[in-house]
XYZ file of C-alpha atoms in Angstrom:
655
model
C 5.591 -1.860 -45.784
C 5.324 -4.232 -42.732
C 8.884 -3.472 -41.658
C 8.168 0.258 -41.866
C 5.072 -0.209 -39.714
C 7.039 -2.184 -37.111
C 9.351 0.815 -36.803
C 6.723 3.517 -37.209
C 4.368 2.154 -34.533
C 6.729 2.265 -31.523
C 8.366 5.433 -32.869
C 5.009 7.188 -33.135
C 4.194 6.064 -29.598
C 7.377 7.611 -28.201
C 7.176 10.825 -30.245
C 3.518 11.387 -29.359
C 4.236 10.659 -25.688
C 7.155 13.104 -25.502
C 5.422 15.914 -27.418
C 2.160 15.618 -25.490
C 4.133 15.407 -22.252
C 5.985 18.667 -22.926
C 2.829 20.450 -24.062
C 0.867 19.201 -21.054
C 3.611 20.367 -18.677
C 3.291 23.865 -20.102
C -0.507 23.868 -19.995
C -0.670 22.565 -16.435
C 2.152 24.751 -15.190
C 4.116 21.836 -13.731
C 7.296 23.042 -15.485
C 7.289 26.427 -13.759
C 9.934 27.076 -11.069
C 8.697 26.486 -7.538
C 8.482 29.573 -5.307
C 10.016 28.061 -2.144
C 12.487 25.451 -3.271
C 13.099 24.858 -6.940
C 15.007 21.629 -7.732
C 15.980 23.021 -11.134
C 14.793 22.323 -14.679
C 16.493 18.921 -14.827
C 14.318 17.610 -11.993
C 11.193 19.567 -12.999
C 11.233 18.048 -16.466
C 13.209 14.893 -15.764
C 11.185 13.460 -12.873
C 7.800 13.300 -14.666
C 9.578 12.185 -17.843
C 11.250 9.159 -16.236
C 7.958 8.414 -14.461
C 6.349 8.259 -17.887
C 9.107 5.857 -18.965
C 8.305 3.707 -15.924
C 4.677 3.521 -17.073
C 5.759 2.511 -20.574
C 8.096 -0.148 -19.168
C 5.318 -1.519 -16.977
C 2.957 -1.581 -19.949
C 5.393 -3.433 -22.184
C 6.163 -5.995 -19.475
C 2.639 -6.778 -18.302
C 1.109 -6.507 -21.781
C 3.558 -8.994 -23.262
C 3.059 -11.421 -20.365
C -0.739 -11.245 -20.551
C -0.612 -11.845 -24.299
C 1.632 -14.881 -23.765
C -0.747 -16.267 -21.143
C -4.050 -15.828 -22.966
C -3.443 -15.326 -26.696
C -0.222 -16.931 -27.910
C 0.656 -20.549 -28.644
C 3.669 -22.140 -26.987
C 4.031 -24.313 -30.102
C 4.995 -21.262 -32.146
C 8.029 -18.932 -32.024
C 5.693 -16.105 -31.005
C 5.562 -17.386 -27.413
C 9.302 -17.289 -26.705
C 9.583 -14.019 -28.594
C 6.911 -12.435 -26.391
C 8.809 -13.454 -23.254
C 11.963 -11.876 -24.649
C 9.972 -8.693 -25.267
C 8.644 -8.814 -21.694
C 12.174 -9.260 -20.347
C 13.438 -6.303 -22.375
C 10.660 -4.047 -21.164
C 11.163 -5.234 -17.576
C 14.841 -4.266 -17.787
C 13.765 -0.874 -19.166
C 11.270 -0.596 -16.289
C 14.041 -1.342 -13.788
C 16.342 1.386 -15.100
C 13.510 3.928 -15.322
C 12.323 3.085 -11.792
C 15.866 3.515 -10.445
C 16.141 6.912 -12.143
C 12.740 7.918 -10.751
C 13.810 6.893 -7.266
C 16.966 8.965 -7.482
C 15.223 12.042 -8.899
C 12.442 11.776 -6.333
C 15.073 11.849 -3.597
C 16.670 14.964 -5.084
C 13.280 16.634 -5.463
C 12.128 15.976 -1.897
C 15.393 16.339 0.012
C 16.664 19.535 -1.584
C 20.208 18.154 -1.660
C 22.649 18.294 -4.543
C 24.522 15.352 -5.994
C 27.886 15.000 -4.325
C 30.596 12.351 -4.513
C 32.761 13.954 -1.849
C 33.850 11.492 0.818
C 33.062 14.049 3.539
C 29.552 14.649 2.245
C 26.504 13.084 3.874
C 24.789 12.629 0.495
C 25.057 8.826 0.588
C 23.725 8.636 4.138
C 20.761 10.830 3.232
C 20.027 8.687 0.188
C 20.167 5.511 2.275
C 17.862 7.038 4.872
C 15.440 8.048 2.124
C 15.367 4.531 0.675
C 14.869 2.742 3.982
C 13.241 5.291 6.259
C 10.567 7.051 4.212
C 7.345 5.756 2.675
C 8.106 7.246 -0.740
C 11.644 5.880 -0.779
C 10.547 2.419 0.320
C 7.800 2.425 -2.303
C 10.137 3.240 -5.191
C 12.784 0.875 -3.876
C 10.170 -1.874 -3.870
C 9.063 -0.999 -7.402
C 12.664 -1.166 -8.627
C 13.291 -4.523 -6.943
C 10.075 -5.981 -8.364
C 11.051 -4.831 -11.859
C 14.555 -6.307 -11.530
C 13.163 -9.633 -10.285
C 10.639 -9.791 -13.125
C 13.454 -9.149 -15.609
C 15.328 -12.225 -14.402
C 12.192 -14.377 -14.240
C 11.155 -13.487 -17.791
C 14.475 -14.853 -19.010
C 14.414 -17.912 -16.746
C 10.762 -19.042 -16.861
C 9.151 -20.692 -19.863
C 6.458 -22.798 -18.195
C 3.160 -21.013 -18.740
C 1.650 -21.988 -15.393
C 4.630 -20.548 -13.523
C 4.494 -17.540 -15.820
C 1.030 -16.775 -14.471
C 2.528 -16.175 -11.034
C 5.336 -14.110 -12.561
C 2.685 -11.870 -14.129
C 0.866 -11.567 -10.813
C 4.145 -10.612 -9.150
C 4.748 -7.971 -11.819
C 1.308 -6.518 -11.124
C 2.266 -6.207 -7.448
C 4.761 -3.568 -8.560
C 1.802 -1.318 -9.359
C 0.495 -1.314 -5.775
C 3.069 1.111 -4.313
C 2.658 3.298 -7.410
C -1.090 3.460 -6.748
C -0.703 4.088 -3.007
C 1.809 6.907 -3.228
C 0.895 8.220 -6.680
C -2.616 9.521 -6.064
C -3.271 13.157 -5.282
C -6.733 13.052 -3.899
C -5.694 14.212 -0.490
C -6.592 12.541 2.751
C -10.318 12.375 2.017
C -11.122 9.778 -0.608
C -7.812 7.960 -0.165
C -9.295 4.480 -0.601
C -11.227 5.443 -3.727
C -8.160 7.149 -5.190
C -5.884 4.164 -4.572
C -8.362 1.711 -6.098
C -9.122 3.813 -9.165
C -5.469 4.636 -9.847
C -4.384 1.027 -9.390
C -7.045 -0.206 -11.816
C -6.140 2.575 -14.253
C -2.463 1.643 -14.237
C -3.066 -2.098 -14.586
C -5.570 -2.104 -17.423
C -3.871 0.717 -19.301
C -0.677 -1.360 -19.140
C -2.415 -4.468 -20.522
C -4.056 -2.418 -23.274
C -0.981 -0.492 -24.403
C 1.529 -3.277 -23.792
C -0.545 -5.879 -25.600
C -0.864 -3.753 -28.719
C 2.820 -2.849 -28.674
C 3.731 -6.529 -28.327
C 1.595 -7.460 -31.337
C 3.441 -4.866 -33.432
C 6.811 -6.187 -32.288
C 5.644 -9.757 -32.994
C 4.465 -8.849 -36.496
C 6.938 -11.105 -38.274
C 6.319 -14.066 -35.932
C 2.554 -13.839 -36.467
C 2.618 -14.369 -40.227
C 1.153 -17.489 -41.852
C -2.345 -17.256 -40.383
C -1.554 -16.524 -36.744
C -2.378 -12.822 -36.736
C -6.166 -13.284 -37.045
C -6.718 -15.362 -33.868
C -4.233 -13.292 -31.850
C -5.841 -9.988 -32.852
C -9.295 -11.377 -32.041
C -8.191 -12.433 -28.552
C -6.398 -9.145 -27.950
C -9.513 -7.272 -29.042
C -11.520 -8.942 -26.277
C -8.864 -7.987 -23.730
C -8.788 -4.437 -25.109
C -12.553 -4.106 -24.729
C -12.343 -5.078 -21.053
C -9.394 -2.722 -20.576
C -11.260 0.153 -22.226
C -14.188 -0.222 -19.824
C -11.911 -0.409 -16.767
C -9.689 2.493 -17.885
C -12.696 4.670 -18.680
C -14.401 3.916 -15.349
C -11.275 4.407 -13.242
C -10.347 7.525 -15.226
C -13.752 9.018 -14.528
C -13.401 8.358 -10.799
C -9.908 9.895 -10.754
C -11.134 12.958 -12.625
C -14.134 13.373 -10.329
C -11.863 13.279 -7.270
C -9.482 15.890 -8.649
C -11.590 18.215 -10.791
C -14.548 18.644 -8.480
C -17.016 20.324 -10.895
C -17.716 20.659 -14.606
C -16.875 24.361 -14.550
C -13.349 23.566 -13.417
C -12.714 21.677 -16.667
C -11.820 24.990 -18.315
C -8.871 25.446 -15.947
C -5.418 23.995 -16.764
C -5.887 20.702 -14.916
C -9.348 20.285 -16.426
C -8.035 20.967 -19.934
C -5.487 18.184 -19.526
C -8.251 15.864 -18.345
C -10.262 16.718 -21.459
C -7.240 16.001 -23.659
C -6.844 12.598 -22.068
C -10.572 11.907 -22.441
C -10.349 12.822 -26.138
C -7.434 10.417 -26.636
C -9.351 7.684 -24.796
C -12.427 8.315 -26.962
C -10.340 8.019 -30.118
C -8.891 4.733 -28.851
C -12.407 3.464 -28.207
C -13.323 4.222 -31.827
C -10.213 2.390 -33.016
C -11.219 -0.616 -30.948
C -14.741 -0.525 -32.374
C -13.357 -0.425 -35.911
C -11.109 -3.389 -35.119
C -13.951 -5.566 -33.810
C -16.476 -4.676 -36.511
C -14.355 -4.506 -39.648
C -10.670 -5.359 -39.363
C -10.603 -8.655 -37.463
C -12.645 -10.530 -40.059
C -10.413 -9.198 -42.840
C -7.268 -10.213 -40.964
C -8.625 -13.736 -40.434
C -9.323 -14.033 -44.162
C -5.874 -12.711 -45.070
C -3.956 -15.765 -43.879
C -0.575 -14.138 -44.399
C -1.549 -11.194 -42.220
C -0.689 -8.673 -44.947
C -3.219 -5.899 -44.554
C -1.392 -2.556 -44.737
C -4.491 -0.529 -43.743
C -4.820 -2.531 -40.531
C -1.195 -2.115 -39.552
C -1.243 1.625 -40.224
C -4.365 1.876 -38.077
C -2.473 0.062 -35.307
C 0.417 2.538 -35.645
C -2.022 5.456 -35.384
C -3.633 3.834 -32.342
C -0.220 3.628 -30.694
C 0.181 7.339 -31.401
C -3.010 8.153 -29.500
C -1.849 5.881 -26.672
C 1.349 7.925 -26.592
C -0.701 11.117 -26.271
C -2.660 9.633 -23.373
C 0.572 8.452 -21.685
C 2.272 11.842 -22.020
C -0.728 13.768 -20.711
C -1.092 11.292 -17.820
C 2.556 11.820 -16.799
C 2.071 15.595 -16.793
C -1.214 15.304 -14.869
C 0.594 13.440 -12.093
C 2.786 16.545 -11.558
C -0.021 19.106 -11.958
C -1.855 20.432 -8.921
C -5.441 19.118 -8.914
C -8.365 21.495 -8.684
C -9.836 20.075 -5.479
C -8.122 21.749 -2.477
C -5.877 19.265 -0.693
C -6.462 20.489 2.836
C -7.691 18.683 5.884
C -11.139 20.003 6.732
C -11.485 18.514 10.183
C -9.376 17.115 12.988
C -11.819 14.682 14.551
C -10.373 11.343 15.708
C -12.362 9.472 13.052
C -10.972 11.708 10.302
C -7.409 11.329 11.544
C -7.748 7.530 11.588
C -9.759 6.909 8.424
C -9.310 10.022 6.284
C -13.094 10.420 6.128
C -15.587 12.132 8.423
C -17.630 10.123 10.893
C -20.882 8.951 9.260
C -24.265 9.771 10.817
C -25.571 7.584 13.652
C -26.276 4.072 12.466
C -29.901 2.993 12.199
C -31.484 0.051 10.432
C -32.639 2.304 7.602
C -29.144 3.749 7.094
C -27.834 0.292 6.339
C -29.725 0.733 3.054
C -29.408 4.476 2.441
C -25.699 5.075 3.150
C -23.248 4.067 0.417
C -19.481 3.880 0.144
C -18.726 2.750 -3.399
C -15.705 0.623 -4.237
C -14.894 0.691 -7.951
C -13.058 -2.632 -7.840
C -16.103 -4.568 -6.648
C -18.454 -2.650 -8.899
C -16.432 -3.827 -11.883
C -16.008 -7.377 -10.553
C -19.724 -7.894 -9.949
C -20.639 -6.264 -13.281
C -18.226 -8.431 -15.287
C -19.251 -11.619 -13.461
C -22.916 -10.897 -14.148
C -22.273 -10.036 -17.807
C -20.134 -13.064 -18.616
C -22.514 -15.460 -16.853
C -25.538 -14.120 -18.731
C -23.525 -14.101 -21.974
C -22.669 -17.771 -21.406
C -26.319 -18.649 -20.823
C -27.280 -16.722 -23.954
C -24.665 -18.593 -25.996
C -26.100 -21.923 -24.835
C -29.601 -20.720 -25.652
C -28.605 -19.678 -29.186
C -27.270 -23.129 -30.016
C -30.317 -24.860 -28.537
C -28.903 -26.005 -25.189
C -30.807 -25.484 -21.960
C -29.588 -24.029 -18.707
C -31.715 -24.083 -15.524
C -33.266 -20.675 -14.872
C -32.814 -20.983 -11.124
C -29.026 -21.194 -11.513
C -28.980 -17.845 -13.302
C -31.285 -16.401 -10.642
C -29.185 -17.448 -7.653
C -25.998 -16.250 -9.402
C -27.420 -12.768 -9.969
C -28.823 -12.669 -6.424
C -25.422 -13.647 -5.029
C -23.688 -10.927 -7.041
C -26.298 -8.382 -5.948
C -25.619 -9.302 -2.321
C -21.852 -9.081 -2.929
C -22.330 -5.660 -4.531
C -24.315 -4.423 -1.528
C -21.836 -5.679 1.076
C -18.850 -4.119 -0.716
C -20.561 -0.830 -1.616
C -23.580 -0.313 0.638
C -24.236 0.555 4.248
C -22.115 -2.274 5.646
C -19.083 -0.924 3.801
C -19.924 2.617 4.909
C -19.856 1.699 8.609
C -17.389 -1.200 8.827
C -14.457 1.164 9.487
C -16.166 2.601 12.546
C -18.138 -0.311 14.025
C -16.795 -3.800 14.639
C -20.355 -5.143 14.466
C -20.791 -3.806 10.903
C -17.437 -5.316 9.966
C -18.462 -8.708 11.380
C -21.816 -8.568 9.603
C -20.031 -8.027 6.307
C -17.617 -10.855 7.096
C -20.386 -13.335 7.842
C -22.349 -12.449 4.716
C -19.247 -12.690 2.522
C -18.181 -16.014 3.993
C -21.559 -17.763 4.290
C -24.455 -16.148 2.470
C -22.848 -14.958 -0.773
C -21.144 -18.327 -1.511
C -24.389 -20.140 -0.625
C -25.972 -18.336 -3.587
C -23.003 -18.507 -5.968
C -22.050 -22.186 -5.598
C -25.403 -23.676 -6.787
C -25.138 -21.512 -9.920
C -22.398 -23.874 -11.192
C -20.293 -21.188 -12.935
C -17.494 -23.605 -13.839
C -19.900 -26.016 -15.536
C -21.383 -23.122 -17.487
C -17.922 -21.946 -18.529
C -16.982 -25.437 -19.718
C -20.101 -25.585 -21.903
C -20.106 -22.012 -23.189
C -16.438 -21.169 -23.821
C -14.939 -22.526 -27.028
C -12.079 -24.996 -26.731
C -8.734 -23.951 -28.183
C -6.650 -26.324 -30.262
C -3.698 -24.157 -31.317
C -1.602 -24.558 -28.152
C -2.757 -21.338 -26.489
C -4.674 -21.176 -23.235
C -7.958 -19.363 -23.063
C -10.259 -18.978 -20.052
C -11.580 -22.524 -20.528
C -8.108 -24.065 -20.473
C -7.042 -22.059 -17.428
C -10.197 -23.003 -15.533
C -9.758 -26.699 -16.358
C -6.124 -26.557 -15.285
C -7.093 -25.011 -11.960
C -10.002 -27.380 -11.293
C -8.007 -30.545 -12.018
C -4.815 -29.479 -10.277
C -3.457 -31.266 -7.215
C -3.920 -28.090 -5.181
C -7.622 -28.039 -6.044
C -7.875 -31.675 -5.036
C -6.427 -30.914 -1.615
C -8.412 -27.715 -1.076
C -11.602 -29.403 -2.287
C -11.499 -31.901 0.569
C -14.251 -30.828 3.013
C -11.950 -31.263 6.018
C -9.242 -29.037 4.510
C -11.818 -26.477 3.367
C -13.367 -26.444 6.840
C -9.984 -25.912 8.503
C -9.294 -22.975 6.195
C -12.771 -21.530 6.700
C -12.928 -21.835 10.488
C -9.229 -21.599 11.325
C -8.777 -18.361 9.423
C -11.204 -16.710 11.848
C -8.759 -17.087 14.712
C -5.695 -16.357 12.605
C -7.265 -13.244 11.119
C -8.726 -11.646 14.241
C -6.010 -12.547 16.728
C -2.938 -11.640 14.688
C -1.652 -8.361 13.177
C -3.460 -9.274 9.953
C -6.645 -7.783 11.412
C -4.895 -4.468 12.038
C -3.566 -4.424 8.481
C -7.007 -5.140 7.026
C -8.538 -2.456 9.238
C -6.103 0.364 8.494
C -4.971 -0.349 4.952
C -7.311 -0.399 1.958
C -5.272 -3.104 0.232
C -5.484 -5.177 3.407
C -9.241 -4.632 3.488
C -9.514 -5.836 -0.121
C -7.396 -8.877 0.752
C -9.799 -9.624 3.614
C -12.820 -9.542 1.305
C -11.156 -11.798 -1.257
C -9.954 -14.257 1.361
C -13.243 -14.745 3.182
C -15.209 -14.856 -0.058
C -12.942 -17.562 -1.505
C -12.732 -19.466 1.787
C -16.516 -19.522 2.054
C -16.920 -20.507 -1.585
C -14.385 -23.316 -1.208
C -16.100 -24.627 1.939
C -19.614 -24.604 0.514
C -18.429 -25.992 -2.831
C -16.918 -28.960 -0.986
C -20.286 -29.603 0.691
C -22.959 -28.994 -1.942
C -21.084 -28.014 -5.116
C -22.215 -29.361 -8.478
C -19.214 -28.130 -10.448
C -16.538 -30.692 -11.372
C -14.020 -31.387 -8.621
C -11.152 -33.878 -8.184
C -12.657 -35.282 -4.968
C -16.180 -35.752 -3.598
C -16.514 -36.782 0.024
C -19.340 -39.122 1.085
C -22.447 -37.337 2.328
C -22.049 -38.472 5.965
C -18.564 -36.951 6.046
C -19.907 -33.699 4.635
C -22.611 -33.501 7.283
C -20.170 -34.231 10.116
C -17.736 -31.593 8.789
C -20.555 -29.042 8.608
C -21.683 -29.648 12.186
C -18.113 -29.545 13.497
C -17.422 -26.307 11.657
C -20.592 -24.729 12.991
C -19.576 -25.646 16.516
C -16.152 -24.120 16.036
C -17.758 -21.050 14.513
C -20.127 -20.689 17.462
C -17.227 -21.052 19.886
C -15.507 -18.140 18.166
C -18.659 -16.005 18.405
C -19.200 -16.812 22.075
C -15.572 -15.913 22.771
C -16.156 -12.444 21.343
C -19.477 -12.069 23.154
C -17.999 -12.817 26.544
C -14.575 -11.234 25.987
C -13.597 -8.018 27.722
C -10.440 -7.246 25.750
C -10.975 -4.867 22.845
C -9.539 -5.937 19.488
C -7.658 -3.105 17.758
C -8.288 -0.755 20.662
C -6.174 1.959 19.032
C -8.649 1.977 16.159
C -12.183 1.128 17.304
C -11.577 2.451 20.787
C -10.124 5.747 19.537
C -12.740 6.519 16.877
C -14.361 9.228 18.986
C -17.938 8.200 18.234
C -20.587 10.207 20.086
C -23.361 7.816 19.080
C -23.987 4.114 19.341
C -22.706 1.638 21.937
C -19.213 1.689 23.375
C -16.462 -0.061 21.471
C -16.425 -3.139 23.735
C -20.227 -3.487 23.687
C -20.173 -3.150 19.906
C -17.503 -5.858 19.713
C -19.647 -8.164 21.834
C -22.541 -7.436 19.483
C -20.254 -8.455 16.641
C -19.627 -11.749 18.444
C -23.377 -12.294 18.599
C -23.570 -11.651 14.872
C -20.780 -14.159 14.246
C -22.710 -16.736 16.241
C -26.231 -16.086 14.976
C -25.862 -15.022 11.343
C -24.185 -18.303 10.447
C -27.114 -20.362 11.766
C -29.492 -19.794 8.842
C -26.956 -20.771 6.138
C -25.986 -23.772 8.255
C -29.563 -25.045 8.435
C -29.942 -24.544 4.680
C -26.681 -26.399 4.029
C -27.716 -29.290 6.283
C -31.052 -29.613 4.456
C -29.361 -29.541 1.059
C -26.826 -32.191 2.079
C -29.606 -34.400 3.456
C -31.599 -34.052 0.230
C -28.519 -34.800 -1.897
C -27.786 -37.830 0.297
C -31.325 -39.105 -0.065
C -31.271 -38.629 -3.829
C -27.931 -40.400 -4.152
C -29.319 -43.377 -2.183
C -32.423 -43.412 -4.368
C -30.328 -43.305 -7.524
C -28.129 -46.118 -6.228
C -31.169 -48.221 -5.396
C -32.616 -47.659 -8.874
C -29.277 -48.530 -10.416
C -29.141 -51.794 -8.468
C -32.727 -52.618 -9.484
C -31.899 -52.058 -13.166
C -28.809 -54.240 -12.796
C -30.870 -56.980 -11.175
C -33.370 -56.808 -14.029
C -30.576 -57.181 -16.566
C -28.690 -60.108 -14.973
C -31.516 -61.834 -13.126
C -30.268 -60.693 -9.734
C -27.024 -62.593 -10.234
C -25.365 -61.059 -7.178
C -28.109 -62.292 -4.849
C -28.066 -65.742 -6.462
C -24.315 -66.047 -5.969
C -24.669 -64.885 -2.382
C -27.314 -67.530 -1.631
C -25.149 -70.272 -3.164
C -22.271 -69.202 -0.942
C -24.525 -69.467 2.122
C -25.690 -72.935 1.069
C -22.108 -74.143 0.743
C -21.264 -72.812 4.185
C -24.336 -74.468 5.667
C -23.560 -77.832 4.060
C -20.107 -78.051 5.570
C -19.785 -80.414 8.579
């Protein structure tokens, strides 16, 4: 029975994917000949099919790697076996990506395959790969897949494997950027939602497929813990896939009435498959996991057949998704305006900025909605776990954590995010809040200490969140970055590097660059404030005088940067802010000078708060030291002072 399931699961996945793919192509009309230029049935059917194979290869690679990082023990054969599975899927991903690249070239160029020496077919292919965005994207995907294939064979150290997994995930970025079909308007939302959809669907599908392929290696009591850990990952993936899928559908369908049209019917089919998968996951968590943990040999035929059926529904979702990518969406993909702001940003110019509109205008970013929601949930869940076992956690730490996340949510989704593309001052306001105010609320919440107390320790050789956090906190890199001087250099120096290099242009024009900017300044600010007033464990704690000096020096450097912007007459990113075509608000250079004033003034309040906190911590440390010395003197009769006086008497008695 188990051997049959190991074969039936992947086979059912492939059969369901192919059948649903062919049916969805017919329903959506993507298999019909094109009226102007028809590349032929081989390309019409072959291109979306190999794209589906790319998605399956990505899923197998990333799913196996994630399982090795967070669920499997490197003391058992399962760990090496999972890396072999990841390598095999990465090789499959490489071949499928190469085929997709070639078929995409044939589809877009209208050329026919030719091996004639006099033909310009090779030159056209080379130009496509190096001179077009689509060609460069698929070339990059193929190279990433090939590199990951080699690394999966070569790397066995789990810490290094973490970076291999991150590199594999990078291969999804060009797929997200050039794979959406939301048109010019809503580009940023489409890229984010599609990227999240691809990543978490890959972890979900690939993790389950890896467990089936590891069935024999997980006998003798290992299947219960692994399934339990995978179930937690699957729950997170389900939430992210459902949320990103909803956003993608809303961008492309437009209205509920359009769900009865071909594209909408395919969306409903995918939703039905996702709903069925959610029910499977619920059944796993509520009924099957406990039974698998009791059955130490892992022999539970009902469970394994349920897993095979779940893979079948994942195949349906994968096939429909591949067909949807080739089906025309219902929202018209036409440019509705030609204003300078629309040409630059892909969105219309917002209404004139007022103080009230900072709180009434919204530009939601799904990535940061999910990040803030998960951070809030897991923190509260950790506090609740401590409470259930009778441990206490200060209420004010929970309060400042939730306030910090609320502020992070507003900056990344509210009025600041709605106007930061068009006004440098709004961008600078968001930067200052992310770098100073949000970390000032998050650091005192001591999230690492809470995680150490709330997350169970693993003893089977696998690494859970607790083990990964401990590894990061006690690493040599953390020791260097935790030094206040190093943290201050990163925090203040990155201002000049960011705004006076092409990085600023990348973060302004590209949504991925903008996300990188948010992450960088949030982490830089957190690292700086943690080095000054952090209560979480750290490899190095500087004396309080050093912390205060570093703070004052950093503030001076920060103010110098702000004054430079206030008095400067050269416009940063003039081809962007200067060409926005705004008919309201100050000129671009005046707005930039206002941004300099924000950089100078907004940092003052957090600085004063930090200085007060450091002074209080310094005073308390001196008080504690004095009390410690008094207790020591009471215990030993002030032996140190007695010895000191004797030494003075000897010196005085010498001729």
